[in-house]
Short mmCIF file of C-alpha atoms and ligand atoms in Angstrom, two decimals:
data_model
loop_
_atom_site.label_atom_id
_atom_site.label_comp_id
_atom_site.label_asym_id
_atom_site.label_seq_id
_atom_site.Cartn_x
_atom_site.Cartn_y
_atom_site.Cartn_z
CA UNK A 407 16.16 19.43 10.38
CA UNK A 408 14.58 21.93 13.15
CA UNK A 409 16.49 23.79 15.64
CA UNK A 410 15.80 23.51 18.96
CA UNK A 411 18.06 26.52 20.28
CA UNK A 412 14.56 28.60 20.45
CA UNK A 413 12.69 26.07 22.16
CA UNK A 414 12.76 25.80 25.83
CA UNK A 415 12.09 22.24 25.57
CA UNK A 416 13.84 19.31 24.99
CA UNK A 417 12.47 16.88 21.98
CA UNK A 418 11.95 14.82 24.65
CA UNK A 419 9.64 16.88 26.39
CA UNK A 420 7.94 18.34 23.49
CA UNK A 421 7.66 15.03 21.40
CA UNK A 422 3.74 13.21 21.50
CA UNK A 423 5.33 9.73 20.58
CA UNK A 424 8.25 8.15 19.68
CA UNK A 425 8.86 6.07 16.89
CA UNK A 426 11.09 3.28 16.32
CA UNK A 427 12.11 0.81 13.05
CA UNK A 428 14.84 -0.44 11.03
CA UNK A 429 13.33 2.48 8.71
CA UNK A 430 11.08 4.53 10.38
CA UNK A 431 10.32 7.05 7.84
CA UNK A 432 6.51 6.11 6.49
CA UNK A 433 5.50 6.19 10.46
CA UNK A 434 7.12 9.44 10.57
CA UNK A 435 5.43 10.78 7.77
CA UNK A 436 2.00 8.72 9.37
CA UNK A 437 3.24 11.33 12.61
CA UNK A 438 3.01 14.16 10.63
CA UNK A 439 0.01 13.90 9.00
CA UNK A 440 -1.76 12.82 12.36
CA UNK A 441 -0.68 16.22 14.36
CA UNK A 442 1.85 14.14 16.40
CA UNK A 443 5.86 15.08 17.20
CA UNK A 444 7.67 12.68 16.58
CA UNK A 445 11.17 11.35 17.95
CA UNK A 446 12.31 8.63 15.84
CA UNK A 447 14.93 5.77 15.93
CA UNK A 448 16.28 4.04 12.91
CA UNK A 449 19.09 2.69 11.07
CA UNK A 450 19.00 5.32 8.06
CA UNK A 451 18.39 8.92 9.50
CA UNK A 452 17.42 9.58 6.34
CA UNK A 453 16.88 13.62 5.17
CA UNK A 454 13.53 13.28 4.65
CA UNK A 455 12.90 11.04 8.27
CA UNK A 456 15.07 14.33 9.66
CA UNK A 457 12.90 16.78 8.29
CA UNK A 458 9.39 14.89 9.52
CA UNK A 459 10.78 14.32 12.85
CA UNK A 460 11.00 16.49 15.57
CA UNK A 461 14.60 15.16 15.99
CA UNK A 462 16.31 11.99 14.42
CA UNK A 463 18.01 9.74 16.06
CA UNK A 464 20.28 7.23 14.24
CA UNK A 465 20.61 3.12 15.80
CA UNK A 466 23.08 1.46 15.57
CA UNK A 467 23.24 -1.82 13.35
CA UNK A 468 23.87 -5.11 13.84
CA UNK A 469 24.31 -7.95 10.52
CA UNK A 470 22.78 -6.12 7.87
CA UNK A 471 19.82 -3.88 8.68
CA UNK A 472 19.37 -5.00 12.41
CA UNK A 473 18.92 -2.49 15.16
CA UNK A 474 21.01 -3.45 18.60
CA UNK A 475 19.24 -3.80 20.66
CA UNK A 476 21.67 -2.68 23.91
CA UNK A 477 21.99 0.74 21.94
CA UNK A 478 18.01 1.23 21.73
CA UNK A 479 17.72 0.30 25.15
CA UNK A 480 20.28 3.21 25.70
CA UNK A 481 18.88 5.75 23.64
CA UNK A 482 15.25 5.09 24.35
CA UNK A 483 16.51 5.75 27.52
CA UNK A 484 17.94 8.72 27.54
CA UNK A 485 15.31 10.00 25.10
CA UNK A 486 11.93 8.62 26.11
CA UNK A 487 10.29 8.88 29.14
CA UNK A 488 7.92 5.97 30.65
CA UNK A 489 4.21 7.96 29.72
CA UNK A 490 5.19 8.36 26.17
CA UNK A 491 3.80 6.18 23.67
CA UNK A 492 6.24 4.53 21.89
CA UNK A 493 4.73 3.12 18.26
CA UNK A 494 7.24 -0.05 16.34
CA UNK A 495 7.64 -0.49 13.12
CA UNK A 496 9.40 -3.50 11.32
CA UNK A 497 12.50 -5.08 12.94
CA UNK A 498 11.31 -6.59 16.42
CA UNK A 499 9.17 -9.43 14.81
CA UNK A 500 12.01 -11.70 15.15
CA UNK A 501 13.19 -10.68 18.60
CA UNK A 502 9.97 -10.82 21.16
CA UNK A 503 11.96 -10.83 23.87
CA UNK A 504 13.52 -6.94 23.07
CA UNK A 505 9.64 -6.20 22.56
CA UNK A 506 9.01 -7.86 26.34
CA UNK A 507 11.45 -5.64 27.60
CA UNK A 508 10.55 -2.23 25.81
CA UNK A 509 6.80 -3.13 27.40
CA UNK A 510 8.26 -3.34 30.71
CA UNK A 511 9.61 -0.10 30.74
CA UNK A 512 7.51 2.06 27.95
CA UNK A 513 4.29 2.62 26.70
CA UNK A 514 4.35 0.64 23.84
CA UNK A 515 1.49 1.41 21.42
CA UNK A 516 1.01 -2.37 19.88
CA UNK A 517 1.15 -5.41 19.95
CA UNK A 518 2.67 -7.05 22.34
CA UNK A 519 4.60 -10.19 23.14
CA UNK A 520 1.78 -12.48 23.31
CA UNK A 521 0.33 -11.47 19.96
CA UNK A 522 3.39 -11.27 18.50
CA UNK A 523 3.87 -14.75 19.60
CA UNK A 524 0.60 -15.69 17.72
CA UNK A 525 1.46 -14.44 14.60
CA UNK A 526 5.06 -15.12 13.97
CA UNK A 527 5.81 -18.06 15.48
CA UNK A 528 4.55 -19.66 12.41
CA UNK A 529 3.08 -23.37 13.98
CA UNK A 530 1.09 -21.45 16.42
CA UNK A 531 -0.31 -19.23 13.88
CA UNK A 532 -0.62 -22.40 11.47
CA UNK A 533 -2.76 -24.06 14.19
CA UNK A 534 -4.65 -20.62 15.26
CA UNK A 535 -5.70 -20.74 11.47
CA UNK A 536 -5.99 -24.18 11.40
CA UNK A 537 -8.64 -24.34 13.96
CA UNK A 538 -10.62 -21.25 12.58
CA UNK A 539 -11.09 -22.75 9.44
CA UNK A 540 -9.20 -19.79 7.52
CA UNK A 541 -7.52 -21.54 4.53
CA UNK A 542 -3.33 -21.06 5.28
CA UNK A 543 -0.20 -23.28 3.57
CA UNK A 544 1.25 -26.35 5.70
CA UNK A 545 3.98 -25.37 7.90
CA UNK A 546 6.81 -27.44 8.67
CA UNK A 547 9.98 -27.11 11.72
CA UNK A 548 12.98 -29.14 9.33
CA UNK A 549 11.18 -31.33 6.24
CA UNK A 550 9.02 -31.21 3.81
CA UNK A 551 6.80 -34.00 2.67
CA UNK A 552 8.26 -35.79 0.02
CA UNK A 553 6.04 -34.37 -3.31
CA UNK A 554 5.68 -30.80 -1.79
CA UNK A 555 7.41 -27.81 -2.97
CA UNK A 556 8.38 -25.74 0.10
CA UNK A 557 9.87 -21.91 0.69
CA UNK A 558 12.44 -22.02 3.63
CA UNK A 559 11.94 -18.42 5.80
CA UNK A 560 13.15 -16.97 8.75
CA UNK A 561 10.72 -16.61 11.87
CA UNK A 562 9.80 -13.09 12.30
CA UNK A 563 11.62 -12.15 9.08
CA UNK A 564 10.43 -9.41 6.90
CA UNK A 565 11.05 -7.88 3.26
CA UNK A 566 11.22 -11.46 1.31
CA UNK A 567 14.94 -11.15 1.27
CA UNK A 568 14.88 -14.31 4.05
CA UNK A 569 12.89 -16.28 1.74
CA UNK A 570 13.68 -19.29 -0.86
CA UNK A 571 13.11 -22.62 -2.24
CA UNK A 572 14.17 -25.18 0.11
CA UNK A 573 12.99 -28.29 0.85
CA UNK A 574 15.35 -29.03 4.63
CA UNK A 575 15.14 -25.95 7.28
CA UNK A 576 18.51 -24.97 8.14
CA UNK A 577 17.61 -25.47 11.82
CA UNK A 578 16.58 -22.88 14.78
CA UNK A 579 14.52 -19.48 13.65
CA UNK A 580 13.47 -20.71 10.38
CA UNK A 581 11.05 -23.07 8.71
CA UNK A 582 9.12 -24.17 5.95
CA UNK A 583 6.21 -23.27 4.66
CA UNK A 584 3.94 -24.84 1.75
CA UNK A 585 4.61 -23.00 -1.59
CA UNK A 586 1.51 -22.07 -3.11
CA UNK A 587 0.70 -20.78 -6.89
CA UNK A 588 -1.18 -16.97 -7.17
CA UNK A 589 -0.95 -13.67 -7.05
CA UNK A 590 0.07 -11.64 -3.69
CA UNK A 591 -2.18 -8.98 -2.22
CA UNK A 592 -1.66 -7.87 1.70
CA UNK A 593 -4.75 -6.49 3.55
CA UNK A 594 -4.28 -3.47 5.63
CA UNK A 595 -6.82 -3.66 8.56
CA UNK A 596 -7.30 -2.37 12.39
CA UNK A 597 -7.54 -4.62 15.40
CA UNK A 598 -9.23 -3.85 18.35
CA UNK A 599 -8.62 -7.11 20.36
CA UNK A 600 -11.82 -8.87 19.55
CA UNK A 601 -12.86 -7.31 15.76
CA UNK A 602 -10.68 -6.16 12.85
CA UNK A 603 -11.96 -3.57 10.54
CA UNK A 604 -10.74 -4.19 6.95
CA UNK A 605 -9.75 -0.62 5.63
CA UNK A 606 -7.79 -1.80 2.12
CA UNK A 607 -6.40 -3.87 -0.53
CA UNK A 608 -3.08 -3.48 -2.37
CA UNK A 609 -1.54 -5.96 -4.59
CA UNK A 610 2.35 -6.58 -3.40
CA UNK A 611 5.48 -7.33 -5.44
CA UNK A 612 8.95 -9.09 -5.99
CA UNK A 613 12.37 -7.47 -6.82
CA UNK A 614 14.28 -10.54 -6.99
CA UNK A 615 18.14 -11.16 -7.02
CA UNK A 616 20.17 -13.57 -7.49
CA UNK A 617 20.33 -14.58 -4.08
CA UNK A 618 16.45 -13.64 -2.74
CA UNK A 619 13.82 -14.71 -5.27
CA UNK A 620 11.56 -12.77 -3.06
CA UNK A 621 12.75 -9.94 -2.03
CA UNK A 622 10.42 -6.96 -1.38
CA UNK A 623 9.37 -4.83 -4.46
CA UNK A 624 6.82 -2.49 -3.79
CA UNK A 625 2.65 -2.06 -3.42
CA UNK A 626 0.38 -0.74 -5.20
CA UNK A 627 -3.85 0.34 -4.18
CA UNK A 628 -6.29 0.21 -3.78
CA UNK A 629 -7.67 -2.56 -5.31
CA UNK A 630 -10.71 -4.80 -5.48
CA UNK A 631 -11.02 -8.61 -5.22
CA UNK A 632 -14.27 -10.54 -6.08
CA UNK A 633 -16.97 -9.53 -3.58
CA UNK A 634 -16.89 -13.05 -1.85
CA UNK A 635 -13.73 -13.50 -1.33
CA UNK A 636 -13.28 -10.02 0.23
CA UNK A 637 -15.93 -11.02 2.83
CA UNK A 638 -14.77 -14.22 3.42
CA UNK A 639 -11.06 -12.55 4.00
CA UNK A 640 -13.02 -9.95 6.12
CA UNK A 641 -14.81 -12.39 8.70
CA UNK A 642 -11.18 -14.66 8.80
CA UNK A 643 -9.44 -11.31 10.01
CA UNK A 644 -12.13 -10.44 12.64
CA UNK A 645 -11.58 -14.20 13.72
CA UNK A 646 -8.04 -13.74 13.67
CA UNK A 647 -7.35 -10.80 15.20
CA UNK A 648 -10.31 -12.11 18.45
CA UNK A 649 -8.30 -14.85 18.88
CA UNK A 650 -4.82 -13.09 18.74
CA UNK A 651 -5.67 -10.39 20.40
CA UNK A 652 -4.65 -8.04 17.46
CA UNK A 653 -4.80 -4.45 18.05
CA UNK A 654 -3.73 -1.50 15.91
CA UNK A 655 -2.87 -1.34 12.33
CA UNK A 656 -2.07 -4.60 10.92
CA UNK A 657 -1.55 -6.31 7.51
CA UNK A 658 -2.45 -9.78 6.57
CA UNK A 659 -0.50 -10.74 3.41
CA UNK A 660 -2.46 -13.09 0.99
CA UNK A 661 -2.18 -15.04 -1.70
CA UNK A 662 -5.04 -15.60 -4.30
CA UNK A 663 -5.29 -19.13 -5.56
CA UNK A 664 -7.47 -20.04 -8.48
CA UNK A 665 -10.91 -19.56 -7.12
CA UNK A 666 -9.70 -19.24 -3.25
CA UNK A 667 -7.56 -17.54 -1.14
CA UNK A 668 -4.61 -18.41 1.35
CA UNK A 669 -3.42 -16.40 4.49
CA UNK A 670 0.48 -16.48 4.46
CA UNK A 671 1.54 -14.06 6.88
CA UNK A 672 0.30 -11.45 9.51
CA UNK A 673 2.57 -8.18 9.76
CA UNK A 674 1.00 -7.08 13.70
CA UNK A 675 2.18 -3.39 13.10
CA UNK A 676 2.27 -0.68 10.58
CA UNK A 677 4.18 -1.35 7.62
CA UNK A 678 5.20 -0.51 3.89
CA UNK A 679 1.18 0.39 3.22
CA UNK A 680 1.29 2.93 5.31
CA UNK A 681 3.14 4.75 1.55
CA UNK A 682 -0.10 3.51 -0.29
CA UNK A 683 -2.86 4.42 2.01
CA UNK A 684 -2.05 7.14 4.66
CA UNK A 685 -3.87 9.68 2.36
CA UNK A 686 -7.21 10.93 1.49
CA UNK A 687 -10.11 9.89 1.59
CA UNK A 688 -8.95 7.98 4.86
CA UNK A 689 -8.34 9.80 7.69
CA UNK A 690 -4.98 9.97 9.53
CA UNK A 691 -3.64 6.31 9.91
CA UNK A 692 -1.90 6.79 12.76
CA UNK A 693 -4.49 8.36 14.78
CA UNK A 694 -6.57 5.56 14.13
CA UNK A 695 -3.85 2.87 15.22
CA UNK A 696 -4.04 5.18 18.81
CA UNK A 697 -7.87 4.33 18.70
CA UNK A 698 -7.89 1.19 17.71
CA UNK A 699 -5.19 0.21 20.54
CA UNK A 700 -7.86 2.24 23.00
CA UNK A 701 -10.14 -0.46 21.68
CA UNK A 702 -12.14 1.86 19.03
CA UNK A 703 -12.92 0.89 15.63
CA UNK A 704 -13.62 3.58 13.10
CA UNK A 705 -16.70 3.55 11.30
CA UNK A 706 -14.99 2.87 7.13
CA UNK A 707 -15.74 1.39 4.53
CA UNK A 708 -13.25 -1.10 2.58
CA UNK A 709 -11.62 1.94 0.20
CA UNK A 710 -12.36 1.75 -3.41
CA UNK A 711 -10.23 3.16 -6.52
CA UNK A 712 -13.12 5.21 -7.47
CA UNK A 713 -13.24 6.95 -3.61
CA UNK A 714 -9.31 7.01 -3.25
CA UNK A 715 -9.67 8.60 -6.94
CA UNK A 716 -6.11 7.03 -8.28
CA UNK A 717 -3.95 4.05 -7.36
CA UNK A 718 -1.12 4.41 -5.38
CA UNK A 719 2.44 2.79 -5.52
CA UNK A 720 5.81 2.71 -3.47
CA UNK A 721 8.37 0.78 -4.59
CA UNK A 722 11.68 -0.06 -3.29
CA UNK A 723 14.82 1.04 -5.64
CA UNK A 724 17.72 -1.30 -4.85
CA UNK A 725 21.46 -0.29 -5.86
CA UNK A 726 22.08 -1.86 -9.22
CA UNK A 727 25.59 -1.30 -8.30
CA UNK A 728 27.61 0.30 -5.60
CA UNK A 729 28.05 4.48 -5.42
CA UNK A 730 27.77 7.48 -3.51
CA UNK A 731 24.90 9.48 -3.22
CA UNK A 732 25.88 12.39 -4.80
CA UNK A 733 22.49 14.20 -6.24
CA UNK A 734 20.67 17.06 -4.96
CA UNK A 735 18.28 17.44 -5.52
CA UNK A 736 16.29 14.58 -5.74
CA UNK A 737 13.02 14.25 -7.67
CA UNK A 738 9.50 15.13 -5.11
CA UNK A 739 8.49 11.43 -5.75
CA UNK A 740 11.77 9.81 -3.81
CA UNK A 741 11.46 9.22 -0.06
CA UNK A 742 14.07 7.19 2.10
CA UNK A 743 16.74 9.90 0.73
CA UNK A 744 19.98 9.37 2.02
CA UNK A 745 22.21 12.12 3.06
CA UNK A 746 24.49 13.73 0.47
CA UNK A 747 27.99 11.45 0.71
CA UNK A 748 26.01 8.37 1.87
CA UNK A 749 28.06 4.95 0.44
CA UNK A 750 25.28 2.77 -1.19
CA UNK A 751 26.47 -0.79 -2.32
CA UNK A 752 25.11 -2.92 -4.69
CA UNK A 753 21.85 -4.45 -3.46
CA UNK A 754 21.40 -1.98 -0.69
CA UNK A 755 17.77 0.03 -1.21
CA UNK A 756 18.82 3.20 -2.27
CA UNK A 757 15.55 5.05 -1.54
CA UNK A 758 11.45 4.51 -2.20
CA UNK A 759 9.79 5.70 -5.30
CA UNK A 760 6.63 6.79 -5.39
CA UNK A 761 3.40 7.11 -7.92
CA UNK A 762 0.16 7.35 -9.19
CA UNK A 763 -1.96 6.51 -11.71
CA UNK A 764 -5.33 4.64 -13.11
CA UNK A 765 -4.59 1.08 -12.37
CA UNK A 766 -1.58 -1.30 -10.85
CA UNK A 767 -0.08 -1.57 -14.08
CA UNK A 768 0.12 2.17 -14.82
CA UNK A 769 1.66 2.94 -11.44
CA UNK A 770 4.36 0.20 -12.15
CA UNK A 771 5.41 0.90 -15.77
CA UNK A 772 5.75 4.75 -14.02
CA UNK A 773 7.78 3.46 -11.04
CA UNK A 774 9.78 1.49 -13.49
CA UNK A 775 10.71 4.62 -15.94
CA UNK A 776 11.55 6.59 -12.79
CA UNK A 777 13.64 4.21 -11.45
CA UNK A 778 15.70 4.01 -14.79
CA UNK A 779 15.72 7.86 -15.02
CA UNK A 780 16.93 7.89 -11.41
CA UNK A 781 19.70 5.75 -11.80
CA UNK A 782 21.11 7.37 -14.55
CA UNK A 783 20.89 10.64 -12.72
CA UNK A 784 22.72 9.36 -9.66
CA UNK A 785 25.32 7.63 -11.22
CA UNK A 786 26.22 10.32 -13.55
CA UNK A 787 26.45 12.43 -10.13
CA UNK A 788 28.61 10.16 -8.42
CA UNK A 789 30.83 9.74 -10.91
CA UNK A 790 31.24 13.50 -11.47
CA UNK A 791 32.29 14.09 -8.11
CA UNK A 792 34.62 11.28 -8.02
CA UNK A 793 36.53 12.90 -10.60
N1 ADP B 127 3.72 -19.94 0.72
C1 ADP B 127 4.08 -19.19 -0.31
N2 ADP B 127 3.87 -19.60 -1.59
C2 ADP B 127 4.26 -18.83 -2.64
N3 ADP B 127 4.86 -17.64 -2.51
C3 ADP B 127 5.09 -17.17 -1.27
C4 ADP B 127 4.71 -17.92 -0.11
N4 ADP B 127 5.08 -17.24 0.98
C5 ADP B 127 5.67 -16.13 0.53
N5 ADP B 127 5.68 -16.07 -0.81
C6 ADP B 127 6.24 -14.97 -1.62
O1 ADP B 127 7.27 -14.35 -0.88
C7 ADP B 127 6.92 -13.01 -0.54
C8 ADP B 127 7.38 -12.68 0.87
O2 ADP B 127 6.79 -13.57 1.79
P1 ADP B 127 6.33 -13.14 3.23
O3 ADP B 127 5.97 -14.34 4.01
O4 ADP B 127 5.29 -12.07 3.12
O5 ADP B 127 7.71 -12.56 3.81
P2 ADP B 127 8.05 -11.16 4.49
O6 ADP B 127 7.61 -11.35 5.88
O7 ADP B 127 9.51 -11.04 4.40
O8 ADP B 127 7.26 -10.13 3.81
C9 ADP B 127 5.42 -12.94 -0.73
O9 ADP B 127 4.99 -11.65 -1.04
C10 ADP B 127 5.19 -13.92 -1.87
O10 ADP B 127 5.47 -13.30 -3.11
MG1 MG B 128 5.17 -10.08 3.74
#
């Protein structure tokens, strides 16, 4: 972590933006590589988020990875002033209202609360879609038709843990949605207000557990989908994002049915992709969420395997049972590394793992033998210092 005893500045005076997320990390990192100093707020405070930031500053949680929102209030307030742009990650989908406030009083860099009403309060978005002709699943607020399979999820949830097979709602902040057959891809692309530019593909994965079918695995790009259907996702997200408002980096998760295609959700911020894509050939990705909020589009092309010159994965490694991180150090393809002494239990993500290689399948049977190699490795090491 740096020192500031040299520097005649606070962090808050000397950062460019400030970053905040249940794990910031990847938009630290995105900091980095744009030229920006960052201050960032999460849960984890994780080594690696310490060493990208200009200072860390841990949240505190609420339930299981929720940030409190009284404590950010506090700290953003102590730490950032009003004229610095303050970029959010995952975690405030669910809670507009802590977004409404943050807009009142910073300089958010985003979407907010009227977007974020259009995309995650899931009947609005269902009739948004509905009306633009952009193929979606029904949507339902408590039942489901008799004859339809249905997944119950949580309004403004994210990382799949929130979603399962259900065919009732279990009442306020969750509902039903239409389960459909395919593969998942997500769609990272810039909003400008009125167009989106579509900048990549990646193919997205499950980790399930006993409890969460769907919980979040990892990604993996780019990759290409038939020419068609590309466009025809291409014009639906300039329609999408002109009649949400959209602006920034954005995802739009998919699902590819037989010979069609299905919008399931829209993630209006920067997200796990960020791991997959914020590297040559494309340019910074943060620097060109700053534009994009100013309303400019850059001039790209959807990026190919052949330009990016590999496929890239990150995938989530969750605790197959509980420890204590007790290895150092860790292998140059882990991010997300928790401090030395850090209780993991079982289920928790441990940390991200990261690779390369020709296609999807490559990059996962690599992510795979790395996360097997890493186990072993960690709990040999917490075991030896137990004893
Ligand atoms: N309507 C659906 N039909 C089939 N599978 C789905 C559907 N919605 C979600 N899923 C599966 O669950 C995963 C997580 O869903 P998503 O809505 O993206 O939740 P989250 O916001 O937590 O990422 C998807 O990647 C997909 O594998
Ligand atoms: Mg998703």
């Amino acid at each position: 972590m740096p020192s500031f005893s040299h520097d005649p500045l606070s962090p808050k005076d000397a950062a460019d933006v400030v970053i905040v997320g249940v794990a910031a990390r990847g938009l630290a990192a995105a900091a980095r590589r744009a030229g920006l100093r960052a201050l960032v707020l999460d849960l984890f405070g994780d080594d690696d988020t310490r060493e990208l930031a200009l200072a860390a500053i841990p949240l505190r949680r609420i339930g299981a990875f929720a940030i409190d929102p009284a404590d950010l209030y506090e700290q953003l307030a102590i730490h950032a002033g009003p004229d610095i742009p303050v970029v959010l990650g995952t975690g405030f989908e669910h809670q507009p209202e802590v977004v409404e406030r943050l807009a009142a009083r910073f300089r958010l860099v985003g979407n907010g609360p009227p977007t974020l009403a259009w995309t995650k309060e899931p009947l609005m978005l269902a009739r948004l879609l509905h009306n633009l002709g952009i193929p979606h699943p029904q949507v339902f607020a408590d039942h489901a038709p008799a004859g339809m399979r249905t997944l119950e999820k949580r309004i403004g949830g994210s990382g799949g843990w929130h979603v399962k097979p259900a065919s009732e709602s279990r009442g306020w902040g969750w509902y039903l949605q239409e389960e459909l057959q395919g593969r998942t891809v997500s769609a990272l692309f810039l909003g400008n207000g009125h167009k989106a530019r579509l900048l990549a593909f990646s193919e997205q994965w499950c980790e399930p557990s006993e409890d969460a079918p769907y919980r979040y695995g990892g990604a993996a790009g780019p990759i290409r989908l038939d020419p068609s259907i590309e466009a025809s996702i291409a014009s639906a997200l300039d329609a999408v994002v002109n009649a949400a408002g959209i602006v920034g980096l954005a995802s739009a998760d998919l699902m590819l049915t037989g010979d069609g295609w299905s919008l399931i959700e829209i993630n209006p911020r920067p997200g796990a992709s960020l791991d997959v894509f914020d590297h040559e050939p494309l340019p910074p990705l943060l620097r060109l969420h700053f534009e994009a909020c100013r309303g400019e589009l850059p001039d790209l092309a959807l990026l190919t395997p052949e330009a990016a010159g590999m496929v890239r994965g990150a995938g989530v490694f969750y605790a197959p049972f509980s420890f204590e991180m007790r290895l150092d150090p860790l292998p140059d393809w882990v991010a997300d590394r928790p401090p030395q002494g850090t209780r993991i239990e079982t289920g928790e993500p441990i940390c991200t793992l990261f690779a390369a290689g020709r296609d999807v399948r490559e990059v996962r049977d690599t992510l795979a033998r790395r996360r097997d190699q890493l186990w072993r490795d960690l709990s040999m090491a917490s075991r030896k210092a137990a004893e």
